[in-house]
Tab-separated table of C-alpha atoms in Angstrom:
chain	number	residue	atom	x	y	z
Z	255	UNK	CA	127.269	104.049	104.388
Z	256	UNK	CA	130.905	104.039	103.271
Z	257	UNK	CA	130.341	107.349	101.463
Z	258	UNK	CA	128.664	108.855	104.523
Z	259	UNK	CA	131.474	107.791	106.850
Z	260	UNK	CA	134.055	109.160	104.419
Z	261	UNK	CA	132.723	112.653	105.147
Z	262	UNK	CA	132.319	112.177	108.896
Z	263	UNK	CA	133.644	115.241	110.789
Z	264	UNK	CA	134.353	117.044	107.510
Z	265	UNK	CA	132.908	120.586	107.959
Z	266	UNK	CA	130.301	120.201	105.218
Z	267	UNK	CA	126.575	119.538	105.305
Z	268	UNK	CA	126.079	115.996	104.013
Z	269	UNK	CA	122.966	115.762	101.802
Z	270	UNK	CA	121.608	112.230	101.374
Z	271	UNK	CA	119.056	112.424	98.581
Z	272	UNK	CA	116.977	110.112	96.464
Z	273	UNK	CA	113.484	108.923	95.668
Z	274	UNK	CA	111.100	108.248	98.551
Z	275	UNK	CA	111.257	104.778	100.124
Z	276	UNK	CA	114.759	104.111	98.816
Z	277	UNK	CA	116.251	103.652	102.297
Z	278	UNK	CA	117.465	107.123	103.341
Z	279	UNK	CA	115.833	107.033	106.778
Z	280	UNK	CA	117.233	103.558	107.423
Z	281	UNK	CA	120.710	104.821	106.503
Z	282	UNK	CA	120.443	107.635	109.049
Z	283	UNK	CA	119.328	105.185	111.715
Z	284	UNK	CA	122.262	102.887	110.874
Z	285	UNK	CA	124.599	105.861	110.988
Z	286	UNK	CA	123.354	106.711	114.491
Z	287	UNK	CA	124.150	103.145	115.582
Z	288	UNK	CA	127.609	103.333	113.997
Z	289	UNK	CA	128.421	106.594	115.765
Z	290	UNK	CA	127.534	105.057	119.127
Z	291	UNK	CA	129.691	102.014	118.337
Z	292	UNK	CA	132.566	104.413	117.754
Z	293	UNK	CA	132.211	105.707	121.289
Z	294	UNK	CA	130.306	108.924	120.655
Z	295	UNK	CA	128.010	109.542	123.665
Z	296	UNK	CA	124.364	108.928	122.905
Z	297	UNK	CA	123.339	112.425	123.998
Z	298	UNK	CA	125.552	113.924	121.267
Z	299	UNK	CA	123.827	111.933	118.514
Z	300	UNK	CA	120.586	113.805	117.772
Z	301	UNK	CA	118.236	112.111	115.303
Z	302	UNK	CA	115.149	113.959	114.121
Z	303	UNK	CA	112.586	112.913	111.530
Z	304	UNK	CA	110.524	115.675	109.959
Z	305	UNK	CA	107.585	114.318	107.998
Z	306	UNK	CA	104.373	115.893	106.735
Z	307	UNK	CA	102.442	114.440	109.669
Z	308	UNK	CA	105.630	114.228	111.538
Z	309	UNK	CA	107.054	114.630	114.936
Z	310	UNK	CA	105.469	117.467	116.948
Z	311	UNK	CA	108.809	118.955	117.966
Z	312	UNK	CA	108.987	121.360	115.012
Z	313	UNK	CA	106.492	122.858	112.609
Z	314	UNK	CA	108.519	125.814	111.372
Z	315	UNK	CA	112.153	126.914	111.152
Z	316	UNK	CA	112.075	128.896	114.390
Z	317	UNK	CA	110.808	126.015	116.523
Z	318	UNK	CA	113.157	123.630	114.670
Z	319	UNK	CA	116.149	125.852	115.472
Z	320	UNK	CA	115.152	126.379	119.101
Z	321	UNK	CA	114.577	122.677	119.720
Z	322	UNK	CA	117.900	121.615	118.178
Z	323	UNK	CA	119.813	124.355	119.997
Z	324	UNK	CA	118.273	123.254	123.281
Z	325	UNK	CA	119.113	119.596	122.643
Z	326	UNK	CA	122.702	120.330	121.628
Z	327	UNK	CA	123.367	123.095	124.176
Z	328	UNK	CA	126.378	122.536	126.425
Z	329	UNK	CA	127.315	119.181	124.866
Z	330	UNK	CA	130.055	120.353	122.542
Z	331	UNK	CA	130.120	119.114	118.976
Z	332	UNK	CA	127.024	117.083	118.184
Z	333	UNK	CA	126.000	114.868	115.294
Z	334	UNK	CA	122.689	116.085	113.879
Z	335	UNK	CA	120.879	113.537	111.714
Z	336	UNK	CA	117.911	115.366	110.191
Z	337	UNK	CA	115.511	113.283	108.108
Z	338	UNK	CA	113.227	114.733	105.377
Z	339	UNK	CA	114.074	118.332	106.277
Z	340	UNK	CA	112.243	119.769	103.275
Z	341	UNK	CA	109.003	119.380	105.257
Z	342	UNK	CA	110.023	122.352	107.428
Z	343	UNK	CA	109.793	125.747	105.643
Z	344	UNK	CA	113.035	127.664	106.114
Z	345	UNK	CA	115.046	124.610	107.193
Z	346	UNK	CA	118.071	125.732	105.156
Z	347	UNK	CA	118.573	128.779	107.415
Z	348	UNK	CA	118.552	126.495	110.454
Z	349	UNK	CA	121.151	124.172	108.960
Z	350	UNK	CA	123.305	127.126	107.945
Z	351	UNK	CA	123.271	128.557	111.483
Z	352	UNK	CA	124.002	125.228	113.155
Z	353	UNK	CA	126.992	124.639	110.874
Z	354	UNK	CA	128.401	128.184	110.931
Z	355	UNK	CA	127.823	129.129	114.552
Z	356	UNK	CA	128.117	125.811	116.360
Z	357	UNK	CA	130.244	123.589	114.088
Z	358	UNK	CA	128.028	120.534	114.435
Z	359	UNK	CA	128.399	117.558	112.092
Z	360	UNK	CA	125.189	117.570	110.041
Z	361	UNK	CA	123.621	114.903	107.848
Z	362	UNK	CA	120.297	115.634	106.177
Z	363	UNK	CA	118.031	113.591	103.933
Z	364	UNK	CA	115.410	114.722	101.485
Z	365	UNK	CA	113.341	113.638	98.524
Z	366	UNK	CA	113.437	116.756	96.373
Z	367	UNK	CA	116.619	117.853	94.622
Z	368	UNK	CA	115.601	121.482	94.104
Z	369	UNK	CA	114.726	122.025	97.736
Z	370	UNK	CA	118.033	120.515	98.793
Z	371	UNK	CA	120.920	121.549	96.570
Z	372	UNK	CA	119.068	124.485	95.034
Z	373	UNK	CA	118.173	126.258	98.250
Z	374	UNK	CA	121.248	125.189	100.203
Z	375	UNK	CA	123.495	126.698	97.547
Z	376	UNK	CA	122.146	130.100	98.537
Z	377	UNK	CA	123.280	129.695	102.140
Z	378	UNK	CA	126.083	127.141	101.977
Z	379	UNK	CA	127.882	127.763	98.717
Z	380	UNK	CA	130.679	125.204	98.501
Z	381	UNK	CA	129.982	123.832	101.975
Z	382	UNK	CA	127.840	120.806	101.240
Z	383	UNK	CA	128.263	117.459	99.527
Z	384	UNK	CA	125.542	115.320	97.950
Z	385	UNK	CA	125.425	111.562	98.507
Z	386	UNK	CA	122.865	109.969	96.165
Z	387	UNK	CA	120.811	107.012	97.352
Z	388	UNK	CA	119.114	104.683	94.885
Z	389	UNK	CA	116.803	101.710	95.432
Z	390	UNK	CA	118.611	98.395	95.834
Z	391	UNK	CA	121.172	97.290	93.288
Z	392	UNK	CA	121.002	93.669	92.170
Z	393	UNK	CA	123.890	92.819	94.506
Z	394	UNK	CA	121.998	94.373	97.435
Z	395	UNK	CA	118.784	92.657	96.304
Z	396	UNK	CA	120.631	89.328	96.518
Z	397	UNK	CA	121.895	90.152	100.018
Z	398	UNK	CA	118.382	91.045	101.163
Z	399	UNK	CA	117.137	87.702	99.896
Z	400	UNK	CA	120.284	85.866	101.073
Z	401	UNK	CA	120.827	84.483	97.566
Z	402	UNK	CA	123.276	85.168	94.800
Z	403	UNK	CA	123.902	83.717	91.376
Z	404	UNK	CA	120.506	82.106	90.852
Z	405	UNK	CA	118.747	82.737	87.571
Z	406	UNK	CA	115.406	83.184	89.297
Z	407	UNK	CA	116.926	85.901	91.503
Z	408	UNK	CA	117.695	88.059	88.458
Z	409	UNK	CA	114.233	87.298	87.082
Z	410	UNK	CA	112.736	88.467	90.373
Z	411	UNK	CA	114.856	91.640	90.358
Z	412	UNK	CA	113.654	92.435	86.852
Z	413	UNK	CA	110.035	91.721	87.862
Z	414	UNK	CA	109.963	93.417	91.281
Z	415	UNK	CA	112.627	96.142	91.211
Z	416	UNK	CA	114.746	97.454	94.043
Z	417	UNK	CA	112.518	99.233	96.551
Z	418	UNK	CA	113.593	97.748	99.899
Z	419	UNK	CA	110.027	97.341	101.189
Z	420	UNK	CA	109.308	94.917	98.316
Z	421	UNK	CA	112.504	92.937	98.897
Z	422	UNK	CA	111.876	92.208	102.575
Z	423	UNK	CA	108.506	90.464	102.261
Z	424	UNK	CA	107.087	87.670	100.126
Z	425	UNK	CA	104.547	89.212	97.756
Z	426	UNK	CA	102.951	88.235	94.492
Z	427	UNK	CA	103.286	90.671	91.598
Z	428	UNK	CA	99.854	92.220	92.037
Z	429	UNK	CA	100.475	93.045	95.708
Z	430	UNK	CA	103.993	94.302	94.996
Z	431	UNK	CA	102.814	96.585	92.208
Z	432	UNK	CA	100.059	97.958	94.449
Z	433	UNK	CA	102.719	98.998	96.958
Z	434	UNK	CA	104.880	100.509	94.211
Z	435	UNK	CA	101.890	102.437	92.857
Z	436	UNK	CA	101.308	103.723	96.381
Z	437	UNK	CA	104.919	104.953	96.547
Z	438	UNK	CA	104.483	106.744	93.220
Z	439	UNK	CA	101.161	108.282	94.291
Z	440	UNK	CA	102.649	109.620	97.525
Z	441	UNK	CA	105.451	111.253	95.531
Z	442	UNK	CA	102.975	112.880	93.156
Z	443	UNK	CA	100.767	114.177	95.960
Z	444	UNK	CA	103.446	115.222	98.475
Z	445	UNK	CA	106.299	116.359	96.266
Z	446	UNK	CA	104.682	117.523	93.047
Z	447	UNK	CA	100.950	118.260	93.099
Z	448	UNK	CA	100.887	119.954	96.496
Z	449	UNK	CA	104.089	121.903	95.925
Z	450	UNK	CA	103.346	123.034	92.382
Z	451	UNK	CA	99.552	123.221	92.649
Z	452	UNK	CA	98.838	121.083	89.573
Z	453	UNK	CA	95.211	121.679	88.653
Z	454	UNK	CA	94.948	119.157	85.802
Z	455	UNK	CA	96.270	115.843	87.124
Z	456	UNK	CA	94.851	113.987	84.111
Z	457	UNK	CA	97.084	115.960	81.747
Z	458	UNK	CA	100.069	115.479	84.031
Z	459	UNK	CA	99.376	111.725	84.091
Z	460	UNK	CA	99.331	111.634	80.291
Z	461	UNK	CA	102.796	113.202	80.214
Z	462	UNK	CA	103.992	110.545	82.673
Z	463	UNK	CA	102.420	107.885	80.452
Z	464	UNK	CA	104.356	109.191	77.440
Z	465	UNK	CA	107.629	109.082	79.379
Z	466	UNK	CA	106.960	105.503	80.502
Z	467	UNK	CA	106.139	104.372	76.984
Z	468	UNK	CA	109.339	105.981	75.692
Z	469	UNK	CA	111.736	104.963	78.456
Z	470	UNK	CA	115.195	104.644	76.952
Z	471	UNK	CA	114.242	106.468	73.728
Z	472	UNK	CA	115.266	109.973	72.765
Z	473	UNK	CA	112.472	112.528	72.596
Z	474	UNK	CA	111.797	116.229	73.076
Z	475	UNK	CA	109.107	118.352	74.655
Z	476	UNK	CA	107.669	118.871	71.175
Z	477	UNK	CA	107.216	115.089	70.890
Z	478	UNK	CA	105.116	115.127	74.052
Z	479	UNK	CA	103.009	118.031	72.782
Z	480	UNK	CA	102.301	116.132	69.543
Z	481	UNK	CA	101.371	113.034	71.566
Z	482	UNK	CA	98.894	115.046	73.661
Z	483	UNK	CA	97.452	116.669	70.555
Z	484	UNK	CA	96.874	113.199	69.112
Z	485	UNK	CA	94.818	112.427	72.208
Z	486	UNK	CA	92.735	115.567	71.720
Z	487	UNK	CA	94.598	117.495	74.434
Z	488	UNK	CA	96.414	120.765	74.003
Z	489	UNK	CA	99.329	121.825	76.180
Z	490	UNK	CA	102.077	124.378	75.663
Z	491	UNK	CA	105.636	123.109	75.567
Z	492	UNK	CA	106.743	125.185	78.568
Z	493	UNK	CA	104.229	123.409	80.813
Z	494	UNK	CA	105.405	120.028	79.521
Z	495	UNK	CA	108.991	120.889	80.424
Z	496	UNK	CA	107.784	122.007	83.875
Z	497	UNK	CA	106.144	118.607	84.401
Z	498	UNK	CA	109.323	116.798	83.361
Z	499	UNK	CA	111.474	118.990	85.609
Z	500	UNK	CA	109.207	118.373	88.613
Z	501	UNK	CA	109.457	114.620	88.044
Z	502	UNK	CA	113.244	114.982	87.964
Z	503	UNK	CA	113.299	117.041	91.145
Z	504	UNK	CA	111.294	114.352	92.945
Z	505	UNK	CA	113.749	111.670	91.684
Z	506	UNK	CA	111.020	109.836	89.765
Z	507	UNK	CA	113.085	110.110	86.565
Z	508	UNK	CA	116.681	110.892	85.610
Z	509	UNK	CA	117.668	112.813	82.513
Z	510	UNK	CA	120.375	111.254	80.324
Z	511	UNK	CA	121.778	113.848	77.930
Z	512	UNK	CA	123.324	113.099	74.547
Z	513	UNK	CA	127.062	113.494	74.054
Z	514	UNK	CA	128.578	114.105	70.617
Z	515	UNK	CA	131.720	111.974	70.572
Z	516	UNK	CA	133.040	113.722	67.481
Z	517	UNK	CA	132.442	117.297	68.658
Z	518	UNK	CA	133.113	116.396	72.309
Z	519	UNK	CA	130.145	118.347	73.590
Z	520	UNK	CA	126.889	117.721	75.436
Z	521	UNK	CA	123.879	118.250	73.173
Z	522	UNK	CA	120.876	120.229	74.370
Z	523	UNK	CA	118.097	118.267	72.641
Z	524	UNK	CA	116.671	114.758	72.339
Z	525	UNK	CA	117.574	113.446	75.784
Z	526	UNK	CA	116.569	110.085	77.201
Z	527	UNK	CA	114.856	109.563	80.543
Z	528	UNK	CA	115.165	106.641	82.927
Z	529	UNK	CA	113.214	105.748	86.064
Z	530	UNK	CA	114.699	105.857	89.560
Z	531	UNK	CA	113.534	102.249	89.774
Z	532	UNK	CA	112.187	100.239	86.885
Z	533	UNK	CA	109.401	98.805	89.055
Z	534	UNK	CA	107.626	102.181	88.771
Z	535	UNK	CA	106.851	101.204	85.179
Z	536	UNK	CA	105.142	98.036	86.369
Z	537	UNK	CA	103.401	99.813	89.229
Z	538	UNK	CA	101.726	102.179	86.764
Z	539	UNK	CA	101.237	99.953	83.738
Z	540	UNK	CA	101.537	96.372	84.968
Z	541	UNK	CA	104.122	93.819	83.894
Z	542	UNK	CA	104.498	93.572	80.119
Z	543	UNK	CA	106.988	91.299	78.378
Z	544	UNK	CA	107.652	93.856	75.653
Z	545	UNK	CA	109.064	96.255	78.270
Z	546	UNK	CA	111.881	93.945	79.380
Z	547	UNK	CA	114.463	95.322	76.912
Z	548	UNK	CA	113.860	98.886	78.147
Z	549	UNK	CA	113.923	97.669	81.754
Z	550	UNK	CA	117.329	96.007	81.253
Z	551	UNK	CA	118.649	99.287	79.834
Z	552	UNK	CA	117.216	101.153	82.846
Z	553	UNK	CA	118.928	98.703	85.219
Z	554	UNK	CA	122.312	99.193	83.513
Z	555	UNK	CA	121.911	102.989	83.519
Z	556	UNK	CA	121.268	103.074	87.275
Z	557	UNK	CA	124.104	100.649	87.992
Z	558	UNK	CA	126.549	102.917	86.154
Z	559	UNK	CA	125.342	105.860	88.234
Z	560	UNK	CA	125.728	103.836	91.431
Z	561	UNK	CA	129.344	103.186	90.485
Z	562	UNK	CA	129.987	106.909	90.282
Z	563	UNK	CA	129.785	107.462	86.533
Z	564	UNK	CA	128.251	110.462	84.809
Z	565	UNK	CA	126.205	108.788	82.082
Z	566	UNK	CA	125.374	110.085	78.604
Z	567	UNK	CA	123.823	108.754	75.402
Z	568	UNK	CA	126.607	108.686	72.816
Z	569	UNK	CA	126.241	110.114	69.314
Z	570	UNK	CA	128.823	109.394	66.621
Z	571	UNK	CA	127.700	110.563	63.193
Z	572	UNK	CA	124.475	108.596	62.595
Z	573	UNK	CA	125.276	105.909	65.173
Z	574	UNK	CA	124.051	105.776	68.764
Z	575	UNK	CA	125.997	104.360	71.692
Z	576	UNK	CA	123.614	103.458	74.490
Z	577	UNK	CA	125.864	104.794	77.244
Z	578	UNK	CA	129.042	106.824	77.454
Z	579	UNK	CA	130.004	106.576	81.146
Z	580	UNK	CA	132.592	109.051	82.440
Z	581	UNK	CA	134.538	109.415	85.674
Z	582	UNK	CA	137.327	111.785	86.658
Z	583	UNK	CA	136.440	114.435	84.066
Z	584	UNK	CA	136.555	111.992	81.183
Z	585	UNK	CA	139.867	110.363	82.142
Z	586	UNK	CA	138.041	107.139	83.075
Z	587	UNK	CA	135.524	106.216	80.398
Z	588	UNK	CA	133.432	103.201	79.463
Z	589	UNK	CA	131.303	102.612	76.361
Z	590	UNK	CA	128.272	100.357	76.794
Z	591	UNK	CA	125.695	98.841	74.478
Z	592	UNK	CA	122.701	97.042	76.004
Z	593	UNK	CA	120.524	94.420	74.310
Z	594	UNK	CA	118.074	91.767	75.438
Z	595	UNK	CA	119.937	89.161	73.379
Z	596	UNK	CA	122.681	89.199	70.774
Z	597	UNK	CA	120.930	89.015	67.369
Z	598	UNK	CA	122.271	86.179	65.246
Z	599	UNK	CA	121.814	88.060	61.971
Z	600	UNK	CA	123.158	91.479	62.970
Z	601	UNK	CA	126.330	92.910	64.486
Z	602	UNK	CA	124.847	96.380	65.109
Z	603	UNK	CA	125.841	96.442	68.781
Z	604	UNK	CA	129.426	95.471	67.948
Z	605	UNK	CA	129.760	97.673	64.853
Z	606	UNK	CA	128.611	100.784	66.706
Z	607	UNK	CA	131.335	100.232	69.304
Z	608	UNK	CA	133.926	99.415	66.646
Z	609	UNK	CA	133.326	102.825	65.099
Z	610	UNK	CA	134.772	104.497	68.227
Z	611	UNK	CA	138.477	104.930	67.583
Z	612	UNK	CA	139.914	105.219	71.076
Z	613	UNK	CA	141.255	102.761	73.641
Z	614	UNK	CA	138.684	103.091	76.417
Z	615	UNK	CA	136.927	99.846	77.454
Z	616	UNK	CA	133.878	98.808	75.433
Z	617	UNK	CA	131.247	96.235	76.338
Z	618	UNK	CA	127.917	94.808	75.267
Z	619	UNK	CA	125.648	93.823	78.160
Z	620	UNK	CA	122.970	91.277	77.328
Z	621	UNK	CA	120.270	89.362	79.133
Z	622	UNK	CA	121.456	86.227	77.364
Z	623	UNK	CA	123.395	84.422	80.100
Z	624	UNK	CA	125.400	82.377	77.564
Z	625	UNK	CA	126.722	85.380	75.607
Z	626	UNK	CA	130.175	85.663	77.116
Z	627	UNK	CA	132.967	86.513	74.725
Z	628	UNK	CA	135.541	89.062	73.637
Z	629	UNK	CA	135.378	90.340	70.062
Z	630	UNK	CA	138.100	92.707	68.878
Z	631	UNK	CA	138.566	93.893	72.449
Z	632	UNK	CA	134.824	94.395	72.971
Z	633	UNK	CA	133.603	92.431	75.951
Z	634	UNK	CA	130.268	90.591	75.703
Z	635	UNK	CA	128.960	90.106	79.223
Z	636	UNK	CA	125.681	88.729	80.665
Z	637	UNK	CA	123.685	91.226	82.720
Z	638	UNK	CA	123.927	89.209	85.943
Z	639	UNK	CA	127.717	89.030	85.804
Z	640	UNK	CA	127.993	92.758	85.107
Z	641	UNK	CA	125.732	93.614	88.037
Z	642	UNK	CA	127.666	91.433	90.478
Z	643	UNK	CA	131.158	92.528	89.459
Z	644	UNK	CA	132.997	94.878	91.787
């Protein structure tokens, strides 16, 4: 909300994007309430929700434009809050006209990155700003449950994830994972299969399965092709990359590229992929204790993104740094290693960070709540404390 209000009355289209059921519609509704509290007349705050079944007021761009023009006509500058606009073909032309010709303040939400930034860039080059929305952080999860600092709260966050619908009701794991699987299925059907006309859903599901099993590990499209071949399935590498890109566009996964710290360049191969919420892993595969280490890494990755960092996997000679997190074009940097617990017989996490010869902050984040220390300037911090720090 703070980010949204920062751009209030700035002549840009504000794009609020993120995975389905992450709270975008609720944010728009809260924004409408905030605008009215600030004294903006109710008739100048126009909220519209465009869903697949949707409101009957618009089924195409022409009727969408006519309806909004009629609602805003003669009222001066209005605040247009347009939810899930990608459901209306040609919506980007409508938004362009309403901004250019009428100067309205426009907020839009959507659940597909290509349909938002990609198509808007054609009509509104340089005149839009993206505000990412993620499922609940641990701090927000605590606020939803009115608790903070309890060990079982972190355990519950790890087990249930951050989708708001799960955090507002008391569910056992089986019921929660059924809801999460339903969220995933709706994304696949509405945002991927229908849009891209996937004929072989079984093959697509096998690619998803590979990504889940390799969350937090580097791999390439060729790795996926070899995996499918081992299962008696053949698929060309271009189709595999299409599947991965469609999952990215629907905010199911995020790509984390590798960064060569020595050459100071982003590498084009062997990326890692993380889920928009770690509960998707459980929703598809059930809760498994062996996944916890990867889940903790996923949680840290998303938290760094929430805090405004661009996040990479670091490469320094033959060593890997879990995360190189950059802000302000590399002027604000943080190096992070993540582990389930600090191994008593190995200093790998520390030695990898020691090999970086600059003065940016370095930390190891661990699930072990008693591992709090500072070694040669490298901070050892429990996951819960990291997640709750401002």
